Structure formats: structure tokens, C-alpha cells
Coordinates of C-alpha atoms in Angstrom, one line a residue:
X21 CA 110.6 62.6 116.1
X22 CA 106.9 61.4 117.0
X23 CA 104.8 63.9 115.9
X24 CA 100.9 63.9 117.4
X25 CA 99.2 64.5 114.3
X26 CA 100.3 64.9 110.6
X27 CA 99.1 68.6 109.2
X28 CA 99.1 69.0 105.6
X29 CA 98.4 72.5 103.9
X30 CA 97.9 72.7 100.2
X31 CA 98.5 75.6 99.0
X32 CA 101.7 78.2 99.7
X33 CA 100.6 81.5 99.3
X34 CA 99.5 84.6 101.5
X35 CA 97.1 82.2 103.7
X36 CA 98.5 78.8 103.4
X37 CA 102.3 79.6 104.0
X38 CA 101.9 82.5 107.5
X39 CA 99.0 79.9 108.9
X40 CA 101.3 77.1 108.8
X41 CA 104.3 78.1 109.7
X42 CA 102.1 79.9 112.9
X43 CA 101.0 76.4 113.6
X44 CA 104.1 74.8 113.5
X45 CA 105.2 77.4 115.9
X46 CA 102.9 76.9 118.4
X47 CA 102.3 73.1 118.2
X48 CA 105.6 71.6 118.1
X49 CA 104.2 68.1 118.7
X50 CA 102.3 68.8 115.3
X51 CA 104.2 68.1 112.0
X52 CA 103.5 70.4 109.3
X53 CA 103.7 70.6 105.9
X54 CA 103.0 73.4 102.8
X55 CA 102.9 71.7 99.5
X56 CA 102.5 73.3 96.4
X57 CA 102.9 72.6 92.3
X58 CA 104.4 75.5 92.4
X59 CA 108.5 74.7 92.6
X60 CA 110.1 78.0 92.7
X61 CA 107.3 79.3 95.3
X62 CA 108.2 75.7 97.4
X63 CA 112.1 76.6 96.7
X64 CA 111.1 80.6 97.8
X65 CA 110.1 79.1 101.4
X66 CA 112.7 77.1 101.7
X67 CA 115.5 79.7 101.0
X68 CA 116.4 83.1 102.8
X69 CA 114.4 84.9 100.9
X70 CA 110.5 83.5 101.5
X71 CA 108.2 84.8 98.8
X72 CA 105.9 86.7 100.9
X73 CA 106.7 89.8 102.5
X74 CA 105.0 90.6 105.8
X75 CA 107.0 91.6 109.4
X76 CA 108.2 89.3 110.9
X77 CA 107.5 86.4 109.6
X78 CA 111.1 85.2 108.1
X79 CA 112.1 85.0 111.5
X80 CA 109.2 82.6 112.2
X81 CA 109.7 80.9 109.6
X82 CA 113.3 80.3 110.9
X83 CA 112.3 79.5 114.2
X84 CA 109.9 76.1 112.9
X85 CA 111.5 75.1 109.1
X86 CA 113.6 71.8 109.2
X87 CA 112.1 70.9 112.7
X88 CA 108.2 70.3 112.5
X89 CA 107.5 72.5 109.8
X90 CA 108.6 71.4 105.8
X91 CA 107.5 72.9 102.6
X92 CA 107.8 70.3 99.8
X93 CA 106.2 70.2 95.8
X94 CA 105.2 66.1 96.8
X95 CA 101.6 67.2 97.2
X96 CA 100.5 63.0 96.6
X97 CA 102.5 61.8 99.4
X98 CA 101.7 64.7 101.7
X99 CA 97.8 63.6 101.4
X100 CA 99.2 60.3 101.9
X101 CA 100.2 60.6 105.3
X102 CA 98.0 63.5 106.9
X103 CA 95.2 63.5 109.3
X104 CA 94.5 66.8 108.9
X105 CA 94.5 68.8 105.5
X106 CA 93.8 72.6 105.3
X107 CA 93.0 73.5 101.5
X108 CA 94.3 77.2 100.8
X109 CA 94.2 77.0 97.3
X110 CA 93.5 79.9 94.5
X111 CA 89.4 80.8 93.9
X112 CA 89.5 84.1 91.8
X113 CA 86.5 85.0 90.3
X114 CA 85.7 83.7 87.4
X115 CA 86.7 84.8 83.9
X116 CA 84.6 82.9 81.9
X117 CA 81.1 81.3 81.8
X118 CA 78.3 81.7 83.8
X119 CA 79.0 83.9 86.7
X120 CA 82.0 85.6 85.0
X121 CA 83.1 88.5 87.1
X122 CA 80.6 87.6 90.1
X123 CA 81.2 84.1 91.2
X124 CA 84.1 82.4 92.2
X125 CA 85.9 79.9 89.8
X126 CA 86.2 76.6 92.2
X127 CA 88.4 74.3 89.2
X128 CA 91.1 74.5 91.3
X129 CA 89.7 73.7 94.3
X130 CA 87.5 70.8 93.1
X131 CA 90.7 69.0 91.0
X132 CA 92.2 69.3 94.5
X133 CA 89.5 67.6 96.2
X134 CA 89.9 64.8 93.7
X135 CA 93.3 64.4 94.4
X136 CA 92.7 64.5 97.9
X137 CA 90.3 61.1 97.2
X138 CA 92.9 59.5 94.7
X139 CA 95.8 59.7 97.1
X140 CA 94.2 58.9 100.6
X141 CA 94.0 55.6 102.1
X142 CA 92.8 56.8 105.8
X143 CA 90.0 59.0 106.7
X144 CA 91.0 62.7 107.1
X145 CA 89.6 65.5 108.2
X146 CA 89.6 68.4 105.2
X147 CA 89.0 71.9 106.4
X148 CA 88.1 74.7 104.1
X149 CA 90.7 77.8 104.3
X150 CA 90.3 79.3 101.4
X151 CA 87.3 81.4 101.0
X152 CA 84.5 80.3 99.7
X153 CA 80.8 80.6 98.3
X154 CA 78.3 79.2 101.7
X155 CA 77.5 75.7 100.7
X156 CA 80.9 74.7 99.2
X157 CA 81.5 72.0 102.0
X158 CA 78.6 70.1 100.2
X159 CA 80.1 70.2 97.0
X160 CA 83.5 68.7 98.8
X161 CA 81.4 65.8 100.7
X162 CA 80.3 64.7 97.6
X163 CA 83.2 64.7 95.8
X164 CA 85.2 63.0 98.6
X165 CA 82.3 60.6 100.1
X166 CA 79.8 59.6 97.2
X167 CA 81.4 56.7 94.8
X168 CA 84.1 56.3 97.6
X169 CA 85.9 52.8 96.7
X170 CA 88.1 52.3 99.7
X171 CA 85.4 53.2 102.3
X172 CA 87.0 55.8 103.8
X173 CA 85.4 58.7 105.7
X174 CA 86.3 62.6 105.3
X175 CA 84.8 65.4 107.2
X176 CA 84.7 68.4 106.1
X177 CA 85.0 71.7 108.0
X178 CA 85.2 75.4 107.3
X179 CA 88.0 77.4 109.0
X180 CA 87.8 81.2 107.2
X181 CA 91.0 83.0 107.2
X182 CA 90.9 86.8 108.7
X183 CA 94.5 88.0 108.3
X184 CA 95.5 91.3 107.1
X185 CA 98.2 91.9 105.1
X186 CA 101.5 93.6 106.8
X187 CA 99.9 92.5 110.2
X188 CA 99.6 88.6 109.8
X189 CA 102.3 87.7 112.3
X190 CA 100.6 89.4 115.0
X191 CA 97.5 88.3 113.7
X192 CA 97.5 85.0 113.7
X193 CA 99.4 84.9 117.0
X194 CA 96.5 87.0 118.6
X195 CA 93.2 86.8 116.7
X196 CA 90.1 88.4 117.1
X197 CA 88.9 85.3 116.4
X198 CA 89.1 81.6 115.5
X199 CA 86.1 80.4 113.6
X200 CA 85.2 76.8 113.2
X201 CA 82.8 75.6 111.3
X202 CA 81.0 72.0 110.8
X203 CA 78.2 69.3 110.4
X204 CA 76.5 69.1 113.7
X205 CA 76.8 65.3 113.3
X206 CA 78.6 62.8 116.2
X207 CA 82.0 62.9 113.4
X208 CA 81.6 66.6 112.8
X209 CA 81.7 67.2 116.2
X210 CA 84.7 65.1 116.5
X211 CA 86.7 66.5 113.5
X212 CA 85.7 70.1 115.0
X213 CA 87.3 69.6 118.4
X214 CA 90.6 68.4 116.8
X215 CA 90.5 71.3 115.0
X216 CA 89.7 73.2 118.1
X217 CA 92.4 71.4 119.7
X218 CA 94.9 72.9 117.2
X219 CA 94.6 76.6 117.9
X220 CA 93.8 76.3 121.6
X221 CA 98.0 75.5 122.3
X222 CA 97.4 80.0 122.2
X223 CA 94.5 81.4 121.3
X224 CA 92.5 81.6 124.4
X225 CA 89.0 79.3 124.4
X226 CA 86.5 82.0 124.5
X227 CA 87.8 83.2 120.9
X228 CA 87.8 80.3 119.5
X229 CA 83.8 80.6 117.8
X230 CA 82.1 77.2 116.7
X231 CA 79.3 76.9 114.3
X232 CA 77.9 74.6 111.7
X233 CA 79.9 74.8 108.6
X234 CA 77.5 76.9 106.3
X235 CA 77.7 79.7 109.1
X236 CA 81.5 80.1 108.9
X237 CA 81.6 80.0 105.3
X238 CA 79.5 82.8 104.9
X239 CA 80.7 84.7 107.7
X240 CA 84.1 85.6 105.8
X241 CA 82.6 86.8 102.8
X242 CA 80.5 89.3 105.2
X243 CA 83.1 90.3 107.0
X244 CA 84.7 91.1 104.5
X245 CA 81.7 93.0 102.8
X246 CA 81.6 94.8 106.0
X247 CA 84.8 96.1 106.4
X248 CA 84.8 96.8 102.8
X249 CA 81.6 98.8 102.8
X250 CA 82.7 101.0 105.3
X251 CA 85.4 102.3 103.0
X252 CA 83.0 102.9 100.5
X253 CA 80.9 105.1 102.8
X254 CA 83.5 107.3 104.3
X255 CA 84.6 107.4 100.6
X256 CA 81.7 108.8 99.6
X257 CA 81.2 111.3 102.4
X258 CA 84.7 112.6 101.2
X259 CA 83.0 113.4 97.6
X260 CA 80.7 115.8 99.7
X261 CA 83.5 117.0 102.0
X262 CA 85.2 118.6 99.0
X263 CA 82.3 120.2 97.7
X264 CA 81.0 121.5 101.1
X265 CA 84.4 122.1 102.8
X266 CA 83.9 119.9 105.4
X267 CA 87.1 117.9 106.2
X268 CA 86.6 114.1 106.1
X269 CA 89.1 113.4 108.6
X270 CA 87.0 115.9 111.5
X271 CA 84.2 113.5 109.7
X272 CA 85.3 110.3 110.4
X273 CA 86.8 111.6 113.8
X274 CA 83.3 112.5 115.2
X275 CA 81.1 109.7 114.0
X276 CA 83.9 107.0 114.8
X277 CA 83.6 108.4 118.4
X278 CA 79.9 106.8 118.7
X279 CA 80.9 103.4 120.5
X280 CA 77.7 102.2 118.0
X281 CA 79.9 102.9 115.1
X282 CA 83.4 102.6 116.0
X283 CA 86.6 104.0 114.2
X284 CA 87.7 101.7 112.7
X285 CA 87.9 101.4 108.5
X286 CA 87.0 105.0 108.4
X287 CA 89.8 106.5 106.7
X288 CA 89.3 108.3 103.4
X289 CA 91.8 107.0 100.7
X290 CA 92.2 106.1 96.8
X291 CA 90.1 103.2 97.9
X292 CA 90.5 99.5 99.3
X293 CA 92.3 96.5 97.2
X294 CA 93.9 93.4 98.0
X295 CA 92.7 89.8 96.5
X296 CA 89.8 89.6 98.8
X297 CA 87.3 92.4 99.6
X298 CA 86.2 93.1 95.4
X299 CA 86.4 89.0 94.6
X300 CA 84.4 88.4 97.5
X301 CA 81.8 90.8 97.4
X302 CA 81.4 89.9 94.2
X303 CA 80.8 86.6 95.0
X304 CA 78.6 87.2 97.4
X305 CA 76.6 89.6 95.3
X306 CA 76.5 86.5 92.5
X307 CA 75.1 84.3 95.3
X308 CA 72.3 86.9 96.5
X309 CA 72.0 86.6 92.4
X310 CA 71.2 83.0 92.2
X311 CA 69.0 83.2 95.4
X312 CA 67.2 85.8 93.6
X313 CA 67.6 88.7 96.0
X314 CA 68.1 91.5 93.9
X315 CA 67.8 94.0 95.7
X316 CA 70.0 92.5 98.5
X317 CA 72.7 92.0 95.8
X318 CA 72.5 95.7 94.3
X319 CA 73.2 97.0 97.8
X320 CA 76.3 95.2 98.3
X321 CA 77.3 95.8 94.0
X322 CA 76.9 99.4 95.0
X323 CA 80.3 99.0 97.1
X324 CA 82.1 98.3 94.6
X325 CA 80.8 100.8 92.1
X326 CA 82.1 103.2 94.8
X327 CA 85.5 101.6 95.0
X328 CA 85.9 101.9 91.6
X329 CA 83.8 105.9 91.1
X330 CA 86.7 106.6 94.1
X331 CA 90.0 105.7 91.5
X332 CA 88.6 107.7 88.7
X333 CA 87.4 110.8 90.5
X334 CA 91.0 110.9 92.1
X335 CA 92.2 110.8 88.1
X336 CA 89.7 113.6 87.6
X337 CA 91.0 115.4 90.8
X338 CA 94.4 115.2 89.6
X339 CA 93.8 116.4 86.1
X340 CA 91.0 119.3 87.3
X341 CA 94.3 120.5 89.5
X342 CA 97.0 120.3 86.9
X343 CA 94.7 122.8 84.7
X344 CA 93.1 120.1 83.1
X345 CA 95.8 118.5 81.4
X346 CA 98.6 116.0 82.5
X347 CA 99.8 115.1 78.1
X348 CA 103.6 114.9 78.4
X349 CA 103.8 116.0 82.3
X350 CA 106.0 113.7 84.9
X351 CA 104.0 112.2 87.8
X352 CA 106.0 110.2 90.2
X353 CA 103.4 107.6 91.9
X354 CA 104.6 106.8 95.4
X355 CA 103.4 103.8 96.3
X356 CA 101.3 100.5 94.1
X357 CA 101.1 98.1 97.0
X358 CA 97.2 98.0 97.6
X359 CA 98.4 98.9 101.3
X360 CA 101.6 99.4 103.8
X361 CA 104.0 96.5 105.0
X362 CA 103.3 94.0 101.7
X363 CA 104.5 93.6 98.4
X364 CA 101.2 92.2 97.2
X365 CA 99.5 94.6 94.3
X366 CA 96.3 92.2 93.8
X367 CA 93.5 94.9 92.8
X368 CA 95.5 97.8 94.1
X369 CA 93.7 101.2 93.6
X370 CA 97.2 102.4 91.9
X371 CA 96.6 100.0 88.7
X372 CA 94.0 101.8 87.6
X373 CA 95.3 105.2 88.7
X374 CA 97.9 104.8 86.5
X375 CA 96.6 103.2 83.5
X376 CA 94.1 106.4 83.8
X377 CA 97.0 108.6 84.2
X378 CA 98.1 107.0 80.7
X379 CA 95.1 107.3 79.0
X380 CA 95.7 111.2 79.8
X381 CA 99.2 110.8 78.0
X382 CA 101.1 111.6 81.6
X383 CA 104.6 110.0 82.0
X384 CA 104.3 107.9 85.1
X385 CA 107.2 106.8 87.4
X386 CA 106.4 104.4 89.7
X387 CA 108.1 103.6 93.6
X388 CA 107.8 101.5 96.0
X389 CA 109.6 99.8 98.5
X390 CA 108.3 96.2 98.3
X391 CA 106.2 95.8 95.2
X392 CA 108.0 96.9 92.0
X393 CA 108.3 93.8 90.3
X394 CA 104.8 93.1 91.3
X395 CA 104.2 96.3 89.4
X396 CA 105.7 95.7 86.5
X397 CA 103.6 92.2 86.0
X398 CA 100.5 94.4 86.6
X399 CA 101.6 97.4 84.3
X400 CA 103.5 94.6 81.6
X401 CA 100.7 95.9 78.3
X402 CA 102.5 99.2 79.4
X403 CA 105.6 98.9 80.3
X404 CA 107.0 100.7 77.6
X405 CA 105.1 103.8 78.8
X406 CA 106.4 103.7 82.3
X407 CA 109.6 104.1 84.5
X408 CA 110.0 101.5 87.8
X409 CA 112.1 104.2 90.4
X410 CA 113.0 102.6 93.9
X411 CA 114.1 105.3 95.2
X412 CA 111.1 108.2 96.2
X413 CA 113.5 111.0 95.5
X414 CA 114.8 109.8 92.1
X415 CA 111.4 108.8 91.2
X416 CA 110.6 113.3 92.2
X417 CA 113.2 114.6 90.6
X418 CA 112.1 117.0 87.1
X419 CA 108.3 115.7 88.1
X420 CA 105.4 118.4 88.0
X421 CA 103.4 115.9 90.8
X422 CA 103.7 113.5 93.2
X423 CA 100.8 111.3 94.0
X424 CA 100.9 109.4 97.6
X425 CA 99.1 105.9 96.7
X426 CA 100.0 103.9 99.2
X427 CA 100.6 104.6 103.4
X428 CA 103.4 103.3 103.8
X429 CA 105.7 105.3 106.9
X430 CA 108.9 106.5 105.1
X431 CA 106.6 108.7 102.4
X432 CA 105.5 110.6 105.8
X433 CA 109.3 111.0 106.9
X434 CA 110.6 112.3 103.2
X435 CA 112.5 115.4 102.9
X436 CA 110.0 117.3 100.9
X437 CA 111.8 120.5 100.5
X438 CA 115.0 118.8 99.0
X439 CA 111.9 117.1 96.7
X440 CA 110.5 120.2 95.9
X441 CA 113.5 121.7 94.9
X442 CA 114.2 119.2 92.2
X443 CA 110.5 119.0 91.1
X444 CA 108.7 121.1 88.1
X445 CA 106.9 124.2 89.2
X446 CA 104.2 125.0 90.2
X447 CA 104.5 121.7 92.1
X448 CA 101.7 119.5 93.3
X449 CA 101.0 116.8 95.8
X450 CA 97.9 114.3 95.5
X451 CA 97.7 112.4 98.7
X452 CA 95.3 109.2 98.4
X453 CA 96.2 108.1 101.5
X454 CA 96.1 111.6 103.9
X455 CA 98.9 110.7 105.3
X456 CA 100.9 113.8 104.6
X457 CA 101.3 116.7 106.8
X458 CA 99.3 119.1 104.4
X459 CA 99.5 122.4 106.1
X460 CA 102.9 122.2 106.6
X461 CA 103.8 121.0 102.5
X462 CA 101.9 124.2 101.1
X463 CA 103.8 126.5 103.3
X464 CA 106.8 124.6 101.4
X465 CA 105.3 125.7 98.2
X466 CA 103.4 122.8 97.2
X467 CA 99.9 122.7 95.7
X468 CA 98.4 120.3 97.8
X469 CA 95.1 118.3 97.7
X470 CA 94.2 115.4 99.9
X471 CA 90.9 113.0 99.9
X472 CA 87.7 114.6 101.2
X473 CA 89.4 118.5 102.3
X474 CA 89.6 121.4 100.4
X475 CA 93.1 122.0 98.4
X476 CA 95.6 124.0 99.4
X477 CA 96.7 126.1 95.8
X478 CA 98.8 129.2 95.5
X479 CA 96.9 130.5 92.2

């Protein structure tokens, strides 16, 4: 078949792999390709079992592979023959070095952009999908442009990713928004209306936003500073709601109501995870760093602090309830992906629940429906220490708690009297998430306490 255009993504993971194949699905006059160095990840999406887990999306996947979409580990001749390339690949933050544990580590993306210039011999248009510190595009033009043998000309734009995890499917095929991002120049026009071009086969024009390119690569990390920070908040508030007896939820009921504030990212929980909202806060607090705006960059630290202050005081909740000792006691953790409907634990509040459960000498059984082995890469210094349960009710059974770390729908639909009957007593429940019905598991016989209300105890 003649395809229109040749669309190369490198990179195969969470963004790279659901944007493409949501492309190839709604351009089928596009060809589109995933590479990626990693084999087994490459042989993942081309099997029946894809590596990511998210609704819906093996079934898309389905739909487009072997016709105009291909995933393939020939990353040189996929740069060869594209027009379009969509970078996706990995920029944790840094480890080392100056910035270590602010900025983001670009190595990866910068050898990329190399490769891009060693294996091209037409002009392409590169387009930024990982996120990225504001002014990376420069860094590309340089790289791609300056000392350029073959003459060739490469425009780079910034097209900022804003999936969630367990709702990317219907994400991507009905955004919010599309943003588009490059140099207001006659060519960066051009590149930007082919990318425009692109996503207008569905997402209707008016949400499809354009803007120079420094504009769209900072408005990821904000938005995701945003959302973030609104978890942090409500967080907070639920410290006050346990001391006052307010209930958080009544809390975040009656401001969300205000059509100035909005309900949205106002639940009370354990605390938000994932790879993105801590790495790029952090990142943007390291550029409010270097721009030397302190003050701006302590305000936005100060959501993370909360993040993390939220994990330890549930620790401390749990261990204040379990008359302040959990040495030698069984607590099943239900739950370690760092949210419903994906397996991915990247920064999931429930690492560091457990490793303080551990510290406190508890014996910690761990479920979940999607993310086990994930789990047992993230809890590997410990593993020894640790049990890996599938099933909820196994993972209850002779244990003096159950903590709920993760929202996903079958822990609301559990029998919990057949768990409390093969549980220690006094039995308690810790729900991170307040998804439980709490009333209704004390008149069971539980001890139950819950984010930001007062606990429910029978002593």
C-alpha cells in the first residue's frame, strides 16, 4: 500500500506505544511505526500479550498491527524513511550530578537526537513527546541543524502528552486537548500544520491548541504541577479533618461545588504516584532553581513534601491504631499499582508504605490484580521479607489488618464478612483510598479508619 506520510515513534512505552497505535487507527493512509532497543518490549507488542495494561487497548492494537501500524527494534532504518518522528523516550530525573533529584537526565534523549542526524538523509519534522524541561527544542535544533553535513533541515516541535493511566484509550480518542507547539517561523508553521493535520482525522479543530514551542513544553510540566498540587491540598486538609472531626469527603464535596474550583482531583488518598507528577515537579522546581526564583520553586517543593508527609503519616496512622506496634503482626496490602486499571507501580504511594511497614518489623502480603511482578522489582532489596498474594482473600486470611492502597473496583465488591472471619482479632481496615463503605465494615466488626474522618474502633 501507498501510505501519505511515514510516522516513526521512538520509543515503546506508556506514551509512545497507546499514541501510536491511536494514530494508526484513525489515519489509515498514515504508516506507523514504534521502534525500540528494547527486543522483548518490541516482541511484547507484537504478541498477544502487549506489555502495557490499560482497557482496551489490546483490541486497538489488533484492529491497526500488520496493516499501517508495525513495531520493529530497526530504529536506523525507521529514521531512514520517516517524515515525521515523535521522540517518546525515557527522561527520569537525574541520579547523578548537578541537578540530581531535581532536573531531568536528557542522555537518552540527546544520543537519540544524534542518531536521528546520523541516519537521515531527508528533512524531517521531530516533535517532542516526551516531557521535557521549556527550552529543550533548542538544545535539539542545535544538535540536529548546527555542523549539519548533508544540508538537511529538521524542525522541531513540541507535542506534550496528557494521558492518564487506565483511561488512555478513551483519552486519546477524545482529548481535552491537543497541544502543538513550534517556531513561529514560515517552516515551523508548515511542520505545525502537518502535525495539526494528523490529529484533525478526530479530534475536533477547536481542541486542537497551537502555540510557539516553549509554551507547550512548559505547559505539561504545569499541568501536571496543577493537578498534582491539588492532591496535596485536599491531603492536607484531611490531616485537619482527623483532628477536628470534620470529614474530608463533606470537605471536598462542598468546595468542589464552587464552579471557581471544580471537583475534580479532590479526593483524599495515600497520595498521588505515577512516573510523572513527582519527576516533573521536580523538574520544574530545578528550573525555577536555575532561573533563580526561590521562592517560586519552594512553593511548588512544598507539594511534594506533602506527598511524601501523606505516606508516612498513614504509617503512623496505622501503627497509632494497632496500639502502637505492628513487630511480627500480618498486614495484607491490597493494592501497589500507583492507581486503578494499570499495572504500572512507578512512585506508587504503596512502596514506601511498605518499606515503612518493614521498618516497623510487620509481615507484609502484597495483592494486586495487575502489578505483582511490577511489585516484586520495586520490593526486590526485600523480597525475602514479603509474601506476593493474587488473590485478596488469601492475601486476608490469619492477617490482624488490611490496608486498601489502591482504588481499584473489586476491593469495593469483596466479601468482607467471609474476610473478617478468617482475619486476627480485633481486626482493622486502613482505607488510603476511601473507597470502602465504612459504616457498614464496623457494624461487621472491623476497626476502621479512612483518610481525613474520624475512626470507627470498638475499644
Amino acid at each position: 500500500m501507498n501510505f501519505k506520510k511515514n510516522i516513526l515513534c521512538i520509543g515503546a512505552g506508556y506514551v509512545g506505544g497507546p499514541t501510536m497505535t491511536m494514530i494508526a487507527r484513525k489515519c489509515p493512509s498514515y504508516k506507523v511505526t514504534v521502534v525500540d532497543i528494547n527486543k522483548a518490549r518490541i516482541d511484547a507488542w507484537n504478541s498477544d500479550i502487549i506489555p502495557i495494561y490499560e482497557p482496551g487497548l489490546d483490541e486497538v492494537v489488533r484492529e491497526a498491527r500488520g496493516k499501517n501500524l508495525f513495531f520493529s527494534t530497526d530504529v536506523d532504518r525507521g529514521i531512514r524513511e520517516a517524515d515525521i518522528i515523535f521522540v517518546s523516550v525515557n527522561t527520569p530525573t537525574k541520579t547523578f550530578g548537578q541537578g540530581a533529584g531535581r532536573a531531568a537526565d536528557l542522555q537518552y534523549w540527546e544520543k537519540t537526537a544524534r542518531q536521528i542526524l546520523a541516519n537521515s538523509d531527508s528533512s524531517k519534522i521531530i516533535i517532542e513527546k516526551s516531557t521535557l524541561p521549556v527550552r529543550t527544542a533548542e538544545a535539539m535544533e542545535r544538535i540536529l541543524n548546527t555542523n549539519n553535513p548533508k544540508g538537511i533541515q529538521f524542525e522541531v516541535l513540541s507535542n506534550p502528552e496528557f494521558l492518564a493511566e487506565g483511561s488512555a484509550v478513551q483519552d486519546l480518542e477524545n482529548p481535552d486537548r491537543v497541544l502543538i507547539g513550534s517556531r513561529e517561523t514560515p517552516s515551523g508553521l508548515v511542520a505545525r500544520q502537518a502535525v495539526v493535520d494528523i490529529y484533525a482525522h478526530w479530534v475536533p479543530r477547536e481542541k486542537i491548541i497551537e502555540s510557539n514551542v516553549w509554551s507547550a513544553e512548559l505547559s505539561k510540566l504545569v499541568a501536571n504541577a496543577f493537578l498534582a498540587q491539588r492532591i496535596s491540598s485536599i491531603n492536607s486538609i484531611s490531616a485537619l479533618c482527623e483532628k477536628t472531626e470534620a470529614d474530608v469527603d463533606d470537605v471536598a464535596y462542598a468546595i468542589g461545588t464552587d464552579s471557581r474550583i471544580g471537583p475534580k482531583f479532590l479526593k483524599a488518598s495515600v497520595g498521588f504516584g505515577g512516573s510523572c507528577f513527582q519527576k516533573d515537579i521536580l523538574n520544574l522546581v530545578y528550573i525555577c532553581q536555575s532561573y533563580g526564583l526561590t521562592e517560586v520553586a519552594d512553593y511548588w517543593e512544598s507539594v511534594v513534601k506533602i506527598n511524601q508527609w501523606q505516606q508516612k503519616r498513614f504509617v503512623q496512622s496505622m501503627l497509632a491504631g494497632m496500639f502502637s506496634t505492628v513487630a511480627s503482626k500480618r498486614i495484607a496490602l491490597l493494592g501497589f499499582a500507583f492507581k486503578a486499571d494499570t499495572g504500572d507501580t512507578r512512585e506508587s504511594p504503596a512502596i514506601s508504605i511498605a518499606l515503612g511497614l518493614l521498618e516497623e518489623h510487620a509481615h507484609i502480603i502484597v495483592s494486586d490484580p495487575k502489578a505483582l511482578e511490577n511489585a516484586k522489582a520495586d520490593l526486590k532489596e526485600v523480597a525475602d521479607k514479603v509474601q506476593f498474594e493474587p488473590d485478596p482473600y488469601k492475601a486476608a486470611e490469619g492477617a490482624h489488618a488490611i490496608a486498601i492502597l489502591t482504588e481499584w473496583k473489586q476491593y469495593k465488591d469483596l466479601d468482607y464478612a467471609r474476610i473478617l472471619k478468617s482475619m486476627q482479632e480485633p481486626a482493622f481496615i486502613f482505607d488510603g483510598r476511601n473507597i470502602l463503605d465504612h459504616k457498614k465494615l464496623f457494624e461487621m466488626g472491623f476497626n476502621v479508619f479512612a483518610i481525613g474522618k474520624s475512626p470507627l474502633k470498638h475499644f
